[in-house]
Amino acid sequence: MVQEKRVKDIMVPIEEYDKVDMDAQFCDALSILRKNYENIQTGQAVKRLHRTLFVTDAGKDIVGKMSMYDLIRGLVPEPAKSPEVSKAYHGMLSSRALQVAKEVGEVQEHYQWLQSTFVDLVRQESRKKIRDIMKPVHKSVLKEDDRINQAIYVIFKEDVRQQVIYREEKAVGVINLNVLFAELLETVGPECQIFW
């Protein structure tokens, strides 16, 4: 009987991922991701390359992650990410005409950046630190000895596509959709006449 694989059998070791300090600049992460992107595009990978960086604190513990998506999302100015445009309560307390004028002014201020050039936007927003644009990493409930089925359940239940696996409070690996897809191909590929 074939022994069932566990999370530890398919997870990517955390050492394979590039890391960036949370106090580094936007451009530092951009440089690492650019190098990885080029190596992936040209097939020059000497190791498995990832489109995600993990963010570390001063103690080198993983506190967040940064992908190309996060980096580009970081170009959106902070006020535009969570505009407080609707103030219905205050509208009832003041003259409606003044309130509408104020709300229109706030909307224009929140989205003024859309009228600037891309170059101006990048110049302004690329001064951010990684801590301001990273996605925090929360400790996963998954353990190394969990079944792959449990990993699939957690990934989709929590809607976090990259689960960091910990051993005694230290990050040791990552389970993500890529490794799950590779395992799917290996497991059912031959039955589907797909050879991997």
Tab-separated table of C-alpha atoms in Angstrom:
chain	number	residue	atom	x	y	z
A	1	MET	CA	0.000	0.000	0.000
A	2	VAL	CA	1.326	3.430	-0.986
A	3	GLN	CA	1.866	5.765	1.934
A	4	GLU	CA	-0.102	8.967	1.631
A	5	LYS	CA	1.950	12.111	1.148
A	6	ARG	CA	1.786	14.854	3.746
A	7	VAL	CA	2.279	18.611	3.628
A	8	LYS	CA	5.983	18.185	4.486
A	9	ASP	CA	6.438	15.983	1.413
A	10	ILE	CA	5.316	18.611	-1.078
A	11	MET	CA	5.917	21.982	0.613
A	12	VAL	CA	8.549	24.341	-0.758
A	13	PRO	CA	11.342	24.950	1.764
A	14	ILE	CA	11.266	28.549	2.982
A	15	GLU	CA	14.947	28.898	2.080
A	16	GLU	CA	14.027	28.793	-1.619
A	17	TYR	CA	12.251	32.138	-1.349
A	18	ASP	CA	14.008	35.468	-1.517
A	19	LYS	CA	13.448	37.685	1.475
A	20	VAL	CA	13.356	41.439	1.995
A	21	ASP	CA	13.427	43.416	5.235
A	22	MET	CA	10.216	45.204	6.178
A	23	ASP	CA	12.135	48.507	6.446
A	24	ALA	CA	13.588	48.178	2.948
A	25	GLN	CA	12.403	50.496	0.193
A	26	PHE	CA	9.919	49.797	-2.582
A	27	CYS	CA	12.812	49.762	-5.073
A	28	ASP	CA	14.617	46.982	-3.174
A	29	ALA	CA	11.678	44.603	-3.616
A	30	LEU	CA	11.230	45.732	-7.216
A	31	SER	CA	14.859	44.859	-7.954
A	32	ILE	CA	14.569	41.327	-6.532
A	33	LEU	CA	11.262	40.633	-8.276
A	34	ARG	CA	12.647	41.985	-11.571
A	35	LYS	CA	15.639	39.636	-11.397
A	36	ASN	CA	13.391	36.655	-10.630
A	37	TYR	CA	10.921	37.635	-13.349
A	38	GLU	CA	13.679	37.881	-15.956
A	39	ASN	CA	15.187	34.552	-14.910
A	40	ILE	CA	11.802	32.860	-15.104
A	41	GLN	CA	11.094	34.403	-18.536
A	42	THR	CA	14.473	33.402	-19.983
A	43	GLY	CA	14.600	29.974	-18.338
A	44	GLN	CA	17.863	30.786	-16.591
A	45	ALA	CA	16.668	29.484	-13.271
A	46	VAL	CA	19.331	27.543	-11.408
A	47	LYS	CA	16.872	26.982	-8.602
A	48	ARG	CA	13.130	27.220	-8.392
A	49	LEU	CA	12.240	30.914	-8.594
A	50	HIS	CA	9.184	32.481	-7.074
A	51	ARG	CA	7.137	35.546	-7.837
A	52	THR	CA	6.706	36.161	-4.128
A	53	LEU	CA	9.147	37.551	-1.593
A	54	PHE	CA	8.790	36.988	2.106
A	55	VAL	CA	9.180	40.005	4.353
A	56	THR	CA	11.230	39.716	7.535
A	57	ASP	CA	11.505	41.806	10.673
A	58	ALA	CA	14.700	42.764	12.531
A	59	GLY	CA	14.845	39.271	14.093
A	60	LYS	CA	14.594	37.672	10.594
A	61	ASP	CA	11.142	36.250	11.377
A	62	ILE	CA	8.638	36.165	8.513
A	63	VAL	CA	6.015	38.868	9.023
A	64	GLY	CA	4.635	39.376	5.540
A	65	LYS	CA	4.825	38.632	1.861
A	66	MET	CA	5.192	40.691	-1.265
A	67	SER	CA	4.162	39.695	-4.764
A	68	MET	CA	4.138	41.586	-8.044
A	69	TYR	CA	0.480	42.312	-7.363
A	70	ASP	CA	1.294	43.788	-3.935
A	71	LEU	CA	4.073	45.914	-5.403
A	72	ILE	CA	1.793	47.359	-8.077
A	73	ARG	CA	-1.033	47.788	-5.540
A	74	GLY	CA	1.497	49.772	-3.488
A	75	LEU	CA	1.379	52.473	-6.170
A	76	VAL	CA	-2.153	53.358	-5.124
A	77	PRO	CA	-1.961	56.309	-2.710
A	78	GLU	CA	-3.182	55.519	0.807
A	79	PRO	CA	-6.193	57.899	0.782
A	80	ALA	CA	-7.561	56.165	-2.321
A	81	LYS	CA	-7.420	52.715	-0.717
A	82	SER	CA	-10.090	53.432	1.857
A	83	PRO	CA	-11.938	56.604	0.992
A	84	GLU	CA	-14.414	57.812	3.542
A	85	VAL	CA	-16.738	59.446	1.079
A	86	SER	CA	-20.152	58.597	2.420
A	87	LYS	CA	-21.066	60.558	5.508
A	88	ALA	CA	-24.823	60.216	5.475
A	89	TYR	CA	-25.175	61.008	9.161
A	90	HIS	CA	-23.358	64.313	8.833
A	91	GLY	CA	-25.377	65.038	5.698
A	92	MET	CA	-28.557	64.979	7.761
A	93	LEU	CA	-27.119	67.480	10.227
A	94	SER	CA	-25.994	70.103	7.710
A	95	SER	CA	-27.341	71.722	4.621
A	96	ARG	CA	-27.603	69.145	1.840
A	97	ALA	CA	-26.019	71.431	-0.778
A	98	LEU	CA	-22.934	72.026	1.362
A	99	GLN	CA	-22.651	68.350	2.154
A	100	VAL	CA	-22.844	67.318	-1.499
A	101	ALA	CA	-20.166	69.879	-2.402
A	102	LYS	CA	-17.933	68.551	0.381
A	103	GLU	CA	-18.431	64.921	-0.701
A	104	VAL	CA	-17.675	65.776	-4.328
A	105	GLY	CA	-14.488	67.543	-3.198
A	106	GLU	CA	-13.444	64.497	-1.155
A	107	VAL	CA	-14.042	62.146	-4.084
A	108	GLN	CA	-11.997	64.374	-6.368
A	109	GLU	CA	-9.174	64.483	-3.810
A	110	HIS	CA	-9.183	60.692	-3.363
A	111	TYR	CA	-8.944	60.034	-7.092
A	112	GLN	CA	-6.809	62.976	-8.207
A	113	TRP	CA	-3.891	60.567	-8.641
A	114	LEU	CA	-5.707	58.969	-11.585
A	115	GLN	CA	-5.126	62.187	-13.547
A	116	SER	CA	-1.341	62.191	-13.011
A	117	THR	CA	1.098	60.423	-15.297
A	118	PHE	CA	2.363	56.951	-14.473
A	119	VAL	CA	5.890	58.365	-14.103
A	120	ASP	CA	4.675	60.936	-11.546
A	121	LEU	CA	2.741	58.257	-9.675
A	122	VAL	CA	5.771	55.963	-9.488
A	123	ARG	CA	8.060	58.795	-8.360
A	124	GLN	CA	5.644	59.728	-5.586
A	125	GLU	CA	4.682	56.286	-4.336
A	126	SER	CA	7.963	54.400	-4.765
A	127	ARG	CA	9.311	56.074	-1.621
A	128	LYS	CA	7.187	53.738	0.466
A	129	LYS	CA	8.718	51.140	2.729
A	130	ILE	CA	7.914	47.453	2.320
A	131	ARG	CA	6.050	47.483	5.652
A	132	ASP	CA	3.524	49.879	4.075
A	133	ILE	CA	2.665	47.669	1.093
A	134	MET	CA	3.278	44.066	2.191
A	135	LYS	CA	0.531	41.626	3.052
A	136	PRO	CA	0.896	40.372	6.612
A	137	VAL	CA	1.461	36.642	7.047
A	138	HIS	CA	-0.580	35.014	9.749
A	139	LYS	CA	0.456	31.751	11.281
A	140	SER	CA	-1.223	28.910	9.429
A	141	VAL	CA	-3.185	26.225	11.198
A	142	LEU	CA	-1.515	23.703	8.898
A	143	LYS	CA	1.221	21.463	10.247
A	144	GLU	CA	3.889	19.499	8.395
A	145	ASP	CA	2.182	16.175	9.112
A	146	ASP	CA	-1.247	17.281	7.878
A	147	ARG	CA	-2.752	15.571	4.860
A	148	ILE	CA	-2.800	17.288	1.502
A	149	ASN	CA	-6.616	17.333	1.666
A	150	GLN	CA	-6.360	19.459	4.814
A	151	ALA	CA	-4.018	21.868	3.016
A	152	ILE	CA	-6.527	22.268	0.178
A	153	TYR	CA	-9.320	22.899	2.663
A	154	VAL	CA	-7.338	25.544	4.593
A	155	ILE	CA	-6.140	27.343	1.458
A	156	PHE	CA	-9.669	27.747	0.143
A	157	LYS	CA	-11.397	28.281	3.490
A	158	GLU	CA	-8.998	31.053	4.489
A	159	ASP	CA	-8.611	32.311	0.905
A	160	VAL	CA	-4.824	32.472	1.357
A	161	ARG	CA	-3.077	30.844	-1.586
A	162	GLN	CA	0.298	30.552	0.110
A	163	GLN	CA	0.226	28.963	3.517
A	164	VAL	CA	3.422	29.288	5.542
A	165	ILE	CA	4.131	26.119	7.512
A	166	TYR	CA	5.751	26.507	10.939
A	167	ARG	CA	7.746	24.158	13.129
A	168	GLU	CA	8.116	25.351	16.704
A	169	GLU	CA	7.412	29.001	15.827
A	170	LYS	CA	9.870	28.991	12.891
A	171	ALA	CA	8.737	29.129	9.258
A	172	VAL	CA	9.990	26.040	7.439
A	173	GLY	CA	8.018	25.857	4.226
A	174	VAL	CA	5.225	27.045	1.992
A	175	ILE	CA	2.368	25.146	0.460
A	176	ASN	CA	0.719	26.892	-2.455
A	177	LEU	CA	-1.353	26.280	-5.557
A	178	ASN	CA	1.733	25.486	-7.671
A	179	VAL	CA	2.807	22.544	-5.513
A	180	LEU	CA	-0.773	21.328	-5.227
A	181	PHE	CA	-1.169	21.488	-9.009
A	182	ALA	CA	2.104	19.584	-9.509
A	183	GLU	CA	0.891	16.931	-7.072
A	184	LEU	CA	-2.437	16.732	-8.926
A	185	LEU	CA	-0.616	16.194	-12.229
A	186	GLU	CA	1.608	13.522	-10.717
A	187	THR	CA	-1.310	11.721	-9.092
A	188	VAL	CA	-3.976	11.756	-11.769
A	189	GLY	CA	-1.989	12.753	-14.877
A	190	PRO	CA	-1.393	9.206	-16.153
A	191	GLU	CA	-5.099	8.391	-15.862
A	192	CYS	CA	-5.830	11.463	-17.985
A	193	GLN	CA	-3.051	10.627	-20.475
A	194	ILE	CA	-1.074	13.635	-19.204
A	195	PHE	CA	2.496	12.688	-18.495
A	196	TRP	CA	4.496	14.901	-16.179
